[in-house]
Each structure stands twice: as structure tokens, then as C-alpha cells.
CSV table of C-alpha atoms in Angstrom, one decimal:
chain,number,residue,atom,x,y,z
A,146,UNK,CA,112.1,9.8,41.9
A,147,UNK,CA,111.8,13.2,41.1
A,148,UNK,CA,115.8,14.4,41.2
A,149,UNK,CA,117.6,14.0,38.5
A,150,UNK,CA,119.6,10.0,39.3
A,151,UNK,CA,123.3,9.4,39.0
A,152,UNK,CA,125.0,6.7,37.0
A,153,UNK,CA,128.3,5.6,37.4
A,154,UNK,CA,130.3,3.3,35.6
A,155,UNK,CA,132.1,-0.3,37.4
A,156,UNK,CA,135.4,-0.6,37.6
A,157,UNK,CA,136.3,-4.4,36.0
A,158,UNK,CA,137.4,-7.0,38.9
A,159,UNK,CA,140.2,-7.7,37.1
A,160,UNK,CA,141.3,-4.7,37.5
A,161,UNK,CA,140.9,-3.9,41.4
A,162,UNK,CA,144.3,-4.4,42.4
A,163,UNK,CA,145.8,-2.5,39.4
A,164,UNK,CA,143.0,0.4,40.2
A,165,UNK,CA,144.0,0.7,43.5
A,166,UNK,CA,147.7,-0.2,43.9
A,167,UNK,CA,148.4,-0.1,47.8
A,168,UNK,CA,144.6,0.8,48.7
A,169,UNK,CA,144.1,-2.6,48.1
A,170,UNK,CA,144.6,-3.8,51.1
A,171,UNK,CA,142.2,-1.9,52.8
A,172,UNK,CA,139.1,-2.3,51.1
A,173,UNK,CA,137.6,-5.8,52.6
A,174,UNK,CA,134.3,-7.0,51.5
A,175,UNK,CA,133.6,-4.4,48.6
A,176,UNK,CA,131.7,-5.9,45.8
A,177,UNK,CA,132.0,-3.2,43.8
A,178,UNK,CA,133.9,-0.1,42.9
A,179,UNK,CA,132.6,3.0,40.6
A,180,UNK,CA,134.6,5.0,38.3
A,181,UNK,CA,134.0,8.1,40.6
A,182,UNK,CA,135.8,6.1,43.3
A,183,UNK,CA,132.7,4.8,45.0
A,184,UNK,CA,133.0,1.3,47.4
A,185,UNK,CA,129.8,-0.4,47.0
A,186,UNK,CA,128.6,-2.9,49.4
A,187,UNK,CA,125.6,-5.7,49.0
A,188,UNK,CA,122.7,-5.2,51.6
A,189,UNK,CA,121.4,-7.9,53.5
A,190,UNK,CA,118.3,-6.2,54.5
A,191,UNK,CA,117.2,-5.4,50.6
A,192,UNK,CA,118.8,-8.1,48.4
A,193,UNK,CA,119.4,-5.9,45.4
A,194,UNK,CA,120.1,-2.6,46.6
A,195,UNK,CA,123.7,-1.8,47.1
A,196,UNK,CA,125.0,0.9,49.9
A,197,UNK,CA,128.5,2.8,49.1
A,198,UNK,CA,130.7,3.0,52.4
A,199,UNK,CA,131.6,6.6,54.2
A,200,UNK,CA,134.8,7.1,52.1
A,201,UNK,CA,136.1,6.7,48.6
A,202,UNK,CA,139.0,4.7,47.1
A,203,UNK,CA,141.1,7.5,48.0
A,204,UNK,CA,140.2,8.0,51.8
A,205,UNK,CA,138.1,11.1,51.2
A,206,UNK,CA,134.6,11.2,53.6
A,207,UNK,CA,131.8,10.7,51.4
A,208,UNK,CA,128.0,10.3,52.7
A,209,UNK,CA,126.8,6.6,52.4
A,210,UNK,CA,124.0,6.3,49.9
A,211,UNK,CA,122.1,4.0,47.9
A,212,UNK,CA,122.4,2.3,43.9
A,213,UNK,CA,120.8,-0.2,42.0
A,214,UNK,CA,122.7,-1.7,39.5
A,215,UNK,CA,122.4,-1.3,35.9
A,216,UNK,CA,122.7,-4.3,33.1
A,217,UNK,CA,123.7,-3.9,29.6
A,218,UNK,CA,123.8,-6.8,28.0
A,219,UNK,CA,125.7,-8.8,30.3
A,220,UNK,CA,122.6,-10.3,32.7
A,221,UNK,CA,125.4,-11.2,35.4
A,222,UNK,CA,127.4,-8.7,35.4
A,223,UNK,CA,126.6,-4.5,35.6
A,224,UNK,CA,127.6,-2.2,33.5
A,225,UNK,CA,126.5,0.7,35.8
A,226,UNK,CA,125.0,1.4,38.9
A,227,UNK,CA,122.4,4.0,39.8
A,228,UNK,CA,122.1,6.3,42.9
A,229,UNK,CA,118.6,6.6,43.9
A,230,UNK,CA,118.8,8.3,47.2
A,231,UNK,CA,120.9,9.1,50.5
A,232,UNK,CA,121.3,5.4,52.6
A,233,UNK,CA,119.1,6.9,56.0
A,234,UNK,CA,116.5,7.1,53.6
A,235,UNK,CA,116.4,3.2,53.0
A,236,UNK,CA,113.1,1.5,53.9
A,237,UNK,CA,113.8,-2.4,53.4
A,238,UNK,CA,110.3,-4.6,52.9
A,239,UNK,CA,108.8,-7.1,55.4
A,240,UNK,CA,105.6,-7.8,54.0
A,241,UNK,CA,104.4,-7.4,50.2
A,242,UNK,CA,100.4,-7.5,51.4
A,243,UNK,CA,99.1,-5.6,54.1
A,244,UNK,CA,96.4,-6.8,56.5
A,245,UNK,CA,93.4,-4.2,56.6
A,246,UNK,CA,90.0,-4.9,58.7
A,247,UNK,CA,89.4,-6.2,62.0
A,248,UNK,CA,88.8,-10.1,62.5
A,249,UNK,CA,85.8,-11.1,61.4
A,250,UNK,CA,84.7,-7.9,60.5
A,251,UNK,CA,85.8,-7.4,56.8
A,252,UNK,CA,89.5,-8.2,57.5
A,253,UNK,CA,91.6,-8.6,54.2
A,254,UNK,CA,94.9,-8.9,52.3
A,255,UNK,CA,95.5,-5.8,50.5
A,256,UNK,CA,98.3,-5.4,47.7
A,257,UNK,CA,100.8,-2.9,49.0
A,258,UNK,CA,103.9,-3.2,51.4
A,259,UNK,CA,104.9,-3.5,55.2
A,260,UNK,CA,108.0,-1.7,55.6
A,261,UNK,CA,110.4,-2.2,58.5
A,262,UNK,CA,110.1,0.9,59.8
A,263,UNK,CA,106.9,-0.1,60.5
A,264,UNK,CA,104.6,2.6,57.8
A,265,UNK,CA,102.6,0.5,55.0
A,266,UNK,CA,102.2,1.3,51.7
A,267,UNK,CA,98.8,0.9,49.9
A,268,UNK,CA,98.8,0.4,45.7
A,269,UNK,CA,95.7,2.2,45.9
A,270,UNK,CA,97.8,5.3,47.6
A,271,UNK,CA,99.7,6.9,45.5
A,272,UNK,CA,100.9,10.2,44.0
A,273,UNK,CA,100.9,11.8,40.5
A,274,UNK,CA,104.7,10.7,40.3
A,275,UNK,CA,104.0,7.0,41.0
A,276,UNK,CA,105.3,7.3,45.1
A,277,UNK,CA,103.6,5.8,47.7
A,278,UNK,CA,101.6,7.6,50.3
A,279,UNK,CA,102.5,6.0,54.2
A,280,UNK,CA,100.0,5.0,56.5
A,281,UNK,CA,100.3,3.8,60.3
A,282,UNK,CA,98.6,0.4,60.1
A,283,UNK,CA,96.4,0.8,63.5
A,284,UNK,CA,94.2,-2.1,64.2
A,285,UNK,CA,93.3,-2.8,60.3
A,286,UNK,CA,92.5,0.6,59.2
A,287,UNK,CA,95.1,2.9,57.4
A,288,UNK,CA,96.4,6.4,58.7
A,289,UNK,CA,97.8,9.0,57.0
A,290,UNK,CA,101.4,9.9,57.8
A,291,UNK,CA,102.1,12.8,55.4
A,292,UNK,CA,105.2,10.6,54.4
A,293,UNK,CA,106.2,9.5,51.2
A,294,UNK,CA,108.3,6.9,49.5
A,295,UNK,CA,109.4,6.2,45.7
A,296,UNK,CA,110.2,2.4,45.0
A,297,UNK,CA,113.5,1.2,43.8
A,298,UNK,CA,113.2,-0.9,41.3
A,299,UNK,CA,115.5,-3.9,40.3
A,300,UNK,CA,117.0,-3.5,36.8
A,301,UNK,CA,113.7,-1.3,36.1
A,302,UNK,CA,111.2,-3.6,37.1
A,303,UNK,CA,110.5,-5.9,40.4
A,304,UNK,CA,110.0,-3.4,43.6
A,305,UNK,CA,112.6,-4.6,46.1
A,306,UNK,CA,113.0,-1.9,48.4
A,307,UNK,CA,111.9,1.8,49.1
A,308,UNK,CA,113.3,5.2,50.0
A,309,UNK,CA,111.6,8.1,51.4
A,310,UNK,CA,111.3,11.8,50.1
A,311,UNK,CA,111.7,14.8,51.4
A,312,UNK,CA,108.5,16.6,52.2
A,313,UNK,CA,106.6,18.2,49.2
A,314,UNK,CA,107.1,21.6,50.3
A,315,UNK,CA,111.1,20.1,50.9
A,316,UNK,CA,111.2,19.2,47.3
A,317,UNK,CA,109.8,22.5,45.6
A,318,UNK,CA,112.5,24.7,47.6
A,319,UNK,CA,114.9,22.6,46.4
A,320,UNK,CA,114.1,22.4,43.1
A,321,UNK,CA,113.6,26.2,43.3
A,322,UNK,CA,117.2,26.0,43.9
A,323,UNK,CA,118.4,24.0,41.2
A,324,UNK,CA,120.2,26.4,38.8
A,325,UNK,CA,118.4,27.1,35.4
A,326,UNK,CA,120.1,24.8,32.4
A,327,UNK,CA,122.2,26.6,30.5
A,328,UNK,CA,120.8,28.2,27.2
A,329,UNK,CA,122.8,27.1,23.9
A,330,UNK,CA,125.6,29.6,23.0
A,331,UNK,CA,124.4,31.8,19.9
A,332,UNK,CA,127.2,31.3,17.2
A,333,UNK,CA,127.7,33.5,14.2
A,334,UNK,CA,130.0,33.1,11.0
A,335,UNK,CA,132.0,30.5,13.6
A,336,UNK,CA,132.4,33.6,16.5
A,337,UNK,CA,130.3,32.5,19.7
A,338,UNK,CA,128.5,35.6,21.0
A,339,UNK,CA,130.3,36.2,24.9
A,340,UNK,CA,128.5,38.8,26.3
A,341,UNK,CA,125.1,41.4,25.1
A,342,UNK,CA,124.4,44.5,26.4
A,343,UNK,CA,120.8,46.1,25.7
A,344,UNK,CA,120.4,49.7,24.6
A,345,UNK,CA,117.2,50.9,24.5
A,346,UNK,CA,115.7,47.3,23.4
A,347,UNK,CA,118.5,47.5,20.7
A,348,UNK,CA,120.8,44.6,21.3
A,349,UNK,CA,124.8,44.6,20.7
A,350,UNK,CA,126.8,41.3,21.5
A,351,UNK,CA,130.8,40.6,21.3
A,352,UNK,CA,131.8,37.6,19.9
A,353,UNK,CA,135.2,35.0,19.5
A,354,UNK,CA,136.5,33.2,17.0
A,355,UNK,CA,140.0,31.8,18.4
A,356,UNK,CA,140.8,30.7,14.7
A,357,UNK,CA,139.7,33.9,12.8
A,358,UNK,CA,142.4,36.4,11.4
A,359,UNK,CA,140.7,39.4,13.9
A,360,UNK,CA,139.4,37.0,16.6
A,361,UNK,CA,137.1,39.4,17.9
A,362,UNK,CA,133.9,41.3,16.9
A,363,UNK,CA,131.0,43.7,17.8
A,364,UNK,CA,127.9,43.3,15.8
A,365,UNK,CA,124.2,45.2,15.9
A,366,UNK,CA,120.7,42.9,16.6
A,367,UNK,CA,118.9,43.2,13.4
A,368,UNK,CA,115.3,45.0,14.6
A,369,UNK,CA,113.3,42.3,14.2
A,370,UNK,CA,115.4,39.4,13.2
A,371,UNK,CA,116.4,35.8,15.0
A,372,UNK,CA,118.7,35.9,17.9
A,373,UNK,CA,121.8,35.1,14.9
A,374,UNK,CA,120.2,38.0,12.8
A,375,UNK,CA,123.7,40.6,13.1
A,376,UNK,CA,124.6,43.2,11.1
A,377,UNK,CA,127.9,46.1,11.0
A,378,UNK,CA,130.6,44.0,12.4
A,379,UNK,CA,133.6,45.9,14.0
A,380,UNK,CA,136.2,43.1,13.9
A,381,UNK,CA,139.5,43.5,16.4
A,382,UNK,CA,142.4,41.8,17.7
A,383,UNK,CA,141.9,41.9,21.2
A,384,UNK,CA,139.3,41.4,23.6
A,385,UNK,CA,139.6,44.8,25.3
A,386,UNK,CA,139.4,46.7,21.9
A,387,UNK,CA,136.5,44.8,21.5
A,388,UNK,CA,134.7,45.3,24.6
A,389,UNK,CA,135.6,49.3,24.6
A,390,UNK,CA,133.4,49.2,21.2
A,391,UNK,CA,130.4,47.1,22.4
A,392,UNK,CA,129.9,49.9,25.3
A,393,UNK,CA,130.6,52.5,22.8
A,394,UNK,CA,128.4,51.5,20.6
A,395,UNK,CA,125.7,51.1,23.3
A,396,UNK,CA,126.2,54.2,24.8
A,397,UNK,CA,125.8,56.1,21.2
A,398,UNK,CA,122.3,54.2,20.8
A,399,UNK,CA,121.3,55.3,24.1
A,400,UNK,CA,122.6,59.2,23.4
A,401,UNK,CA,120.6,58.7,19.8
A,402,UNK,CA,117.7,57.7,22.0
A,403,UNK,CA,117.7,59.9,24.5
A,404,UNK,CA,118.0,63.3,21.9
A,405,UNK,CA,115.1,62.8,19.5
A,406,UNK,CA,113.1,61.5,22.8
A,407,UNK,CA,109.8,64.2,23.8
A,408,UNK,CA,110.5,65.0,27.0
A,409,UNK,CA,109.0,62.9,30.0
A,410,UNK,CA,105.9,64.2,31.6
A,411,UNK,CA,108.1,64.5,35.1
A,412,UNK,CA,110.6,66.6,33.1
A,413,UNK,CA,107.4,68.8,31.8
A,414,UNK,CA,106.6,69.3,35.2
A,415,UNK,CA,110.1,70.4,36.1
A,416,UNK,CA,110.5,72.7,33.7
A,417,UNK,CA,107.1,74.7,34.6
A,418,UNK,CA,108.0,74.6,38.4
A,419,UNK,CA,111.1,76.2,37.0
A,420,UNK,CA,109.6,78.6,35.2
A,421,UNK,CA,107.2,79.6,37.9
A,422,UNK,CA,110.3,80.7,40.2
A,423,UNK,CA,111.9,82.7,37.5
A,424,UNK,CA,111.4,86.5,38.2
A,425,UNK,CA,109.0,88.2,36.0
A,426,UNK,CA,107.9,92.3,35.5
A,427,UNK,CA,106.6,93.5,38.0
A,428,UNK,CA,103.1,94.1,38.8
A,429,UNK,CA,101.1,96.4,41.4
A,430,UNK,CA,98.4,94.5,43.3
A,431,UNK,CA,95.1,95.1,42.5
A,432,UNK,CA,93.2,98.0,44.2
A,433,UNK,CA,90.7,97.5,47.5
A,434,UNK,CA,87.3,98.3,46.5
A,435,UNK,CA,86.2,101.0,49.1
């Protein structure tokens, strides 16, 4: 799959009744439960592939969905168990060849799947991320649906059941949604750099350092440097202090700026338009030629 997968640790057996004091009671048939508060149930319709019910150890509606179990170590009994996709999604096999050809003219058995929604899956038909293209098996020959599933895969290996994907164009939105990991926060002399304010493409930052004497500062990029590379530290007490410098000091680089700038062509322009509307001598219009 192409979404980042979840894994959740298992609560021991031994400890069900302990974990769940009077819930007990009202969790039949659950062969496992998840740190998170997950009931997991074994599916009969993909031996392998467990389904979580439509609420959590503590009552609260949760949307059934799909894990595989993870082993480590202990071949019997899961460490973990990894969510691989929503449980609607679920497409249990029937068939691991698929029948292609008419009868007696070229028919064959070729590798893939027959799922029980009734698509089949080709080896021979598949994307750059290892999913399987579905076809409509009509009379031998295979159709393209446009649909796509990714296999699951028991403990990493044997293919015991799919589940499909959202459309292509589906998966770029959402991933166009996903927010941006978060960049490493700068440190310097042990104070972590909270906020940067650009002047003029000169930088200024305020940092914190909870166990320094002053725990706040105010330090200049060096032109040039790394993104640690500070220099003239203003060191304070509190964060307000702080802050009222960092804009200072901004707001001085930009009025540094600003006076030993050349004026702006716009500005030139101003300033003759000006100049044009100022009153001048006067002068006496040229005489007519007669």
C-alpha cells in the first residue's frame, strides 16, 4: 500500500479480564485486543486477515477495518498487528489461477486471482507499486476495470487476501493533503530557535532555554552561514521582552534598508509627475506667424 500502515501492539490474554474489568463481559468471540483499544475478530472468508468490530473496549464508535498480524519471535503468538486498509475494502480470494481463452481455442490457466467480488487479477497486470490491475473476466478474455487492489500479505509473505484502492487521482489529492513532516528544530548553545522573522533576506530568530540563567534570546543570521550560524545575542528573562526585541531588531534592518536604498523606478516616476504639476515662471505663448 501506498499510505503510511498502522501497528498496534496486543494486549496479553492473560490479561483480558484485568484490562477490561467489567467490559468483560461484553466482548464475546474477540480473539484479540490492541493496545489502542481495538477488538479484533478472525475472518472466515480470508483465513489470516483479522477485522476490528464497530467499537472500542470502551464503547466508543470506531470504523471496522482490516490487520494482519505481526510475529516477533514467538511463531504462535503476535506481537503486533497491522492495519492495511478500511474492512469494505476487503476482497477475499476464490480462485488462485484464472481461466483465460475460449474452449478449444487457446483456453489456459493463467497465474493470478479470482476474487469474490467477481474482478480477476492478472500477475502479468500490475502497477509500479506492486498492485494489481482488475479485469472483468468475460468469456476468457480480460477487461479493464480501472480498479485496483494491493495484496495483503501474511506475516510478509504468502498473498491471502486483497484490498482495493482508491482511485489514482483519489490517492494524489489525498496525499496532497497529508501535512508536510515536520522540519528538525534548529538548536543553538542548548536554546531551540521558536519563531524567525525575515528582514530584508536578513534573518532574526528567538530562542528558549528553560534551564539557562536568561532563558530567552534574540540572535542575527550570520550572511552566509548554516541555519545555526548566529551572532549578537540579546539574552532576557521573559518571552515578551524577547519577542518586543526580535521585531525591533527587524524593523531597524528594514529602516537600514529602506534609507541607503535608490529610489524605485515607480517612485522616479512619482516624483517627476510631481514635479510637472508644481507651478513654474510664467511664460507668454509664442507669437502667430501672420
Amino acid at each position: 500500500m501506498n499510505e503510511e500502515q498502522k501497528k498496534w501492539n496486543v494486549v496479553p490474554f492473560d490479561t483480558f479480564e484485568q484490562y477490561l474489568g467489567p467490559r468483560y463481559e461484553n466482548v464475546p468471540g474477540v480473539e484479540y485486543i490492541l493496545e489502542n483499544g481495538t477488538l479484533l475478530y478472525f475472518m472466515e472468508e480470508a483465513p489470516g486477515v483479522y477485522e476490528s468490530a464497530d467499537h472500542t473496549v470502551t464503547g466508543a464508535a470506531d470504523k471496522p477495518k482490516l490487520y494482519v498480524p505481526v510475529y516477533d519471535g514467538d511463531e504462535l503468538q503476535p506481537s503486533s498487528f497491522e492495519e492495511v486498509g478500511a474492512r469494505e475494502q476487503l476482497a477475499a480470494i476464490t480462485d488462485f489461477t484464472v481461466t483465460m481463452g475460449l474452449p478449444g481455442v487457446n483456453q489456459r490457466q493463467e497465474p493470478g486471482f479470482v476474487l469474490d467480488n467477481g474482478l480477476v487479477l492478472l500477475e502479468s497486470e500490475r502497477d509500479s507499486q506492486g498492485n494489481y490491475k482488475a479485469g472483468a473476466g468475460m468469456d476468457g478474455m480480460f477487461l479493464q476495470t480501472g480498479r485496483v487492489f494491493a495484496p495483503i500479505r501474511y506475516d510478509g509473505g504468502e498473498i491471502i487476501a486483497f484490498v482495493e484502492q482508491p482511485p489514482a487521482r483519489e490517492r494524489e489529492q489525498e496525499q496532497a493533503k497529508a501535512p508536510e513532516p515536520e522540519k528538525p528544530a534548529r538548536v543553538n548553545q542548548g536554546y531551540t530557535i521558536l519563531e524567525s522573522v525575515d528582514a530584508g533576506g536578513v534573518e532574526f530568530v528567538l530562542g528558549e532555554n528553560p534551564k539557562a540563567v536568561q532563558p530567552f534570546v534574540t540572535w542575527r543570521c550570520v550572511d552566509g552561514g548554516g541555519p545555526t550560524d548566529f551572532t549578537w545575542g540579546h539574552y532576557y528573562n521573559d518571552y515578551q521582552s524577547a519577542k518586543r526585541d526580535l521585531m525591533g531588531r527587524a524593523q531597524e534592518q528594514l529602516n537600514d534598508r529602506n534609507e541607503g536604498k535608490p529610489p524605485s523606478l515607480r517612485a522616479k516616476l512619482r516624483m517627476a509627475q510631481e514635479n510637472k504639476s508644481l507651478p513654474g515662471p510664467h511664460r507668454p505663448a509664442p507669437e502667430k506667424e501672420r
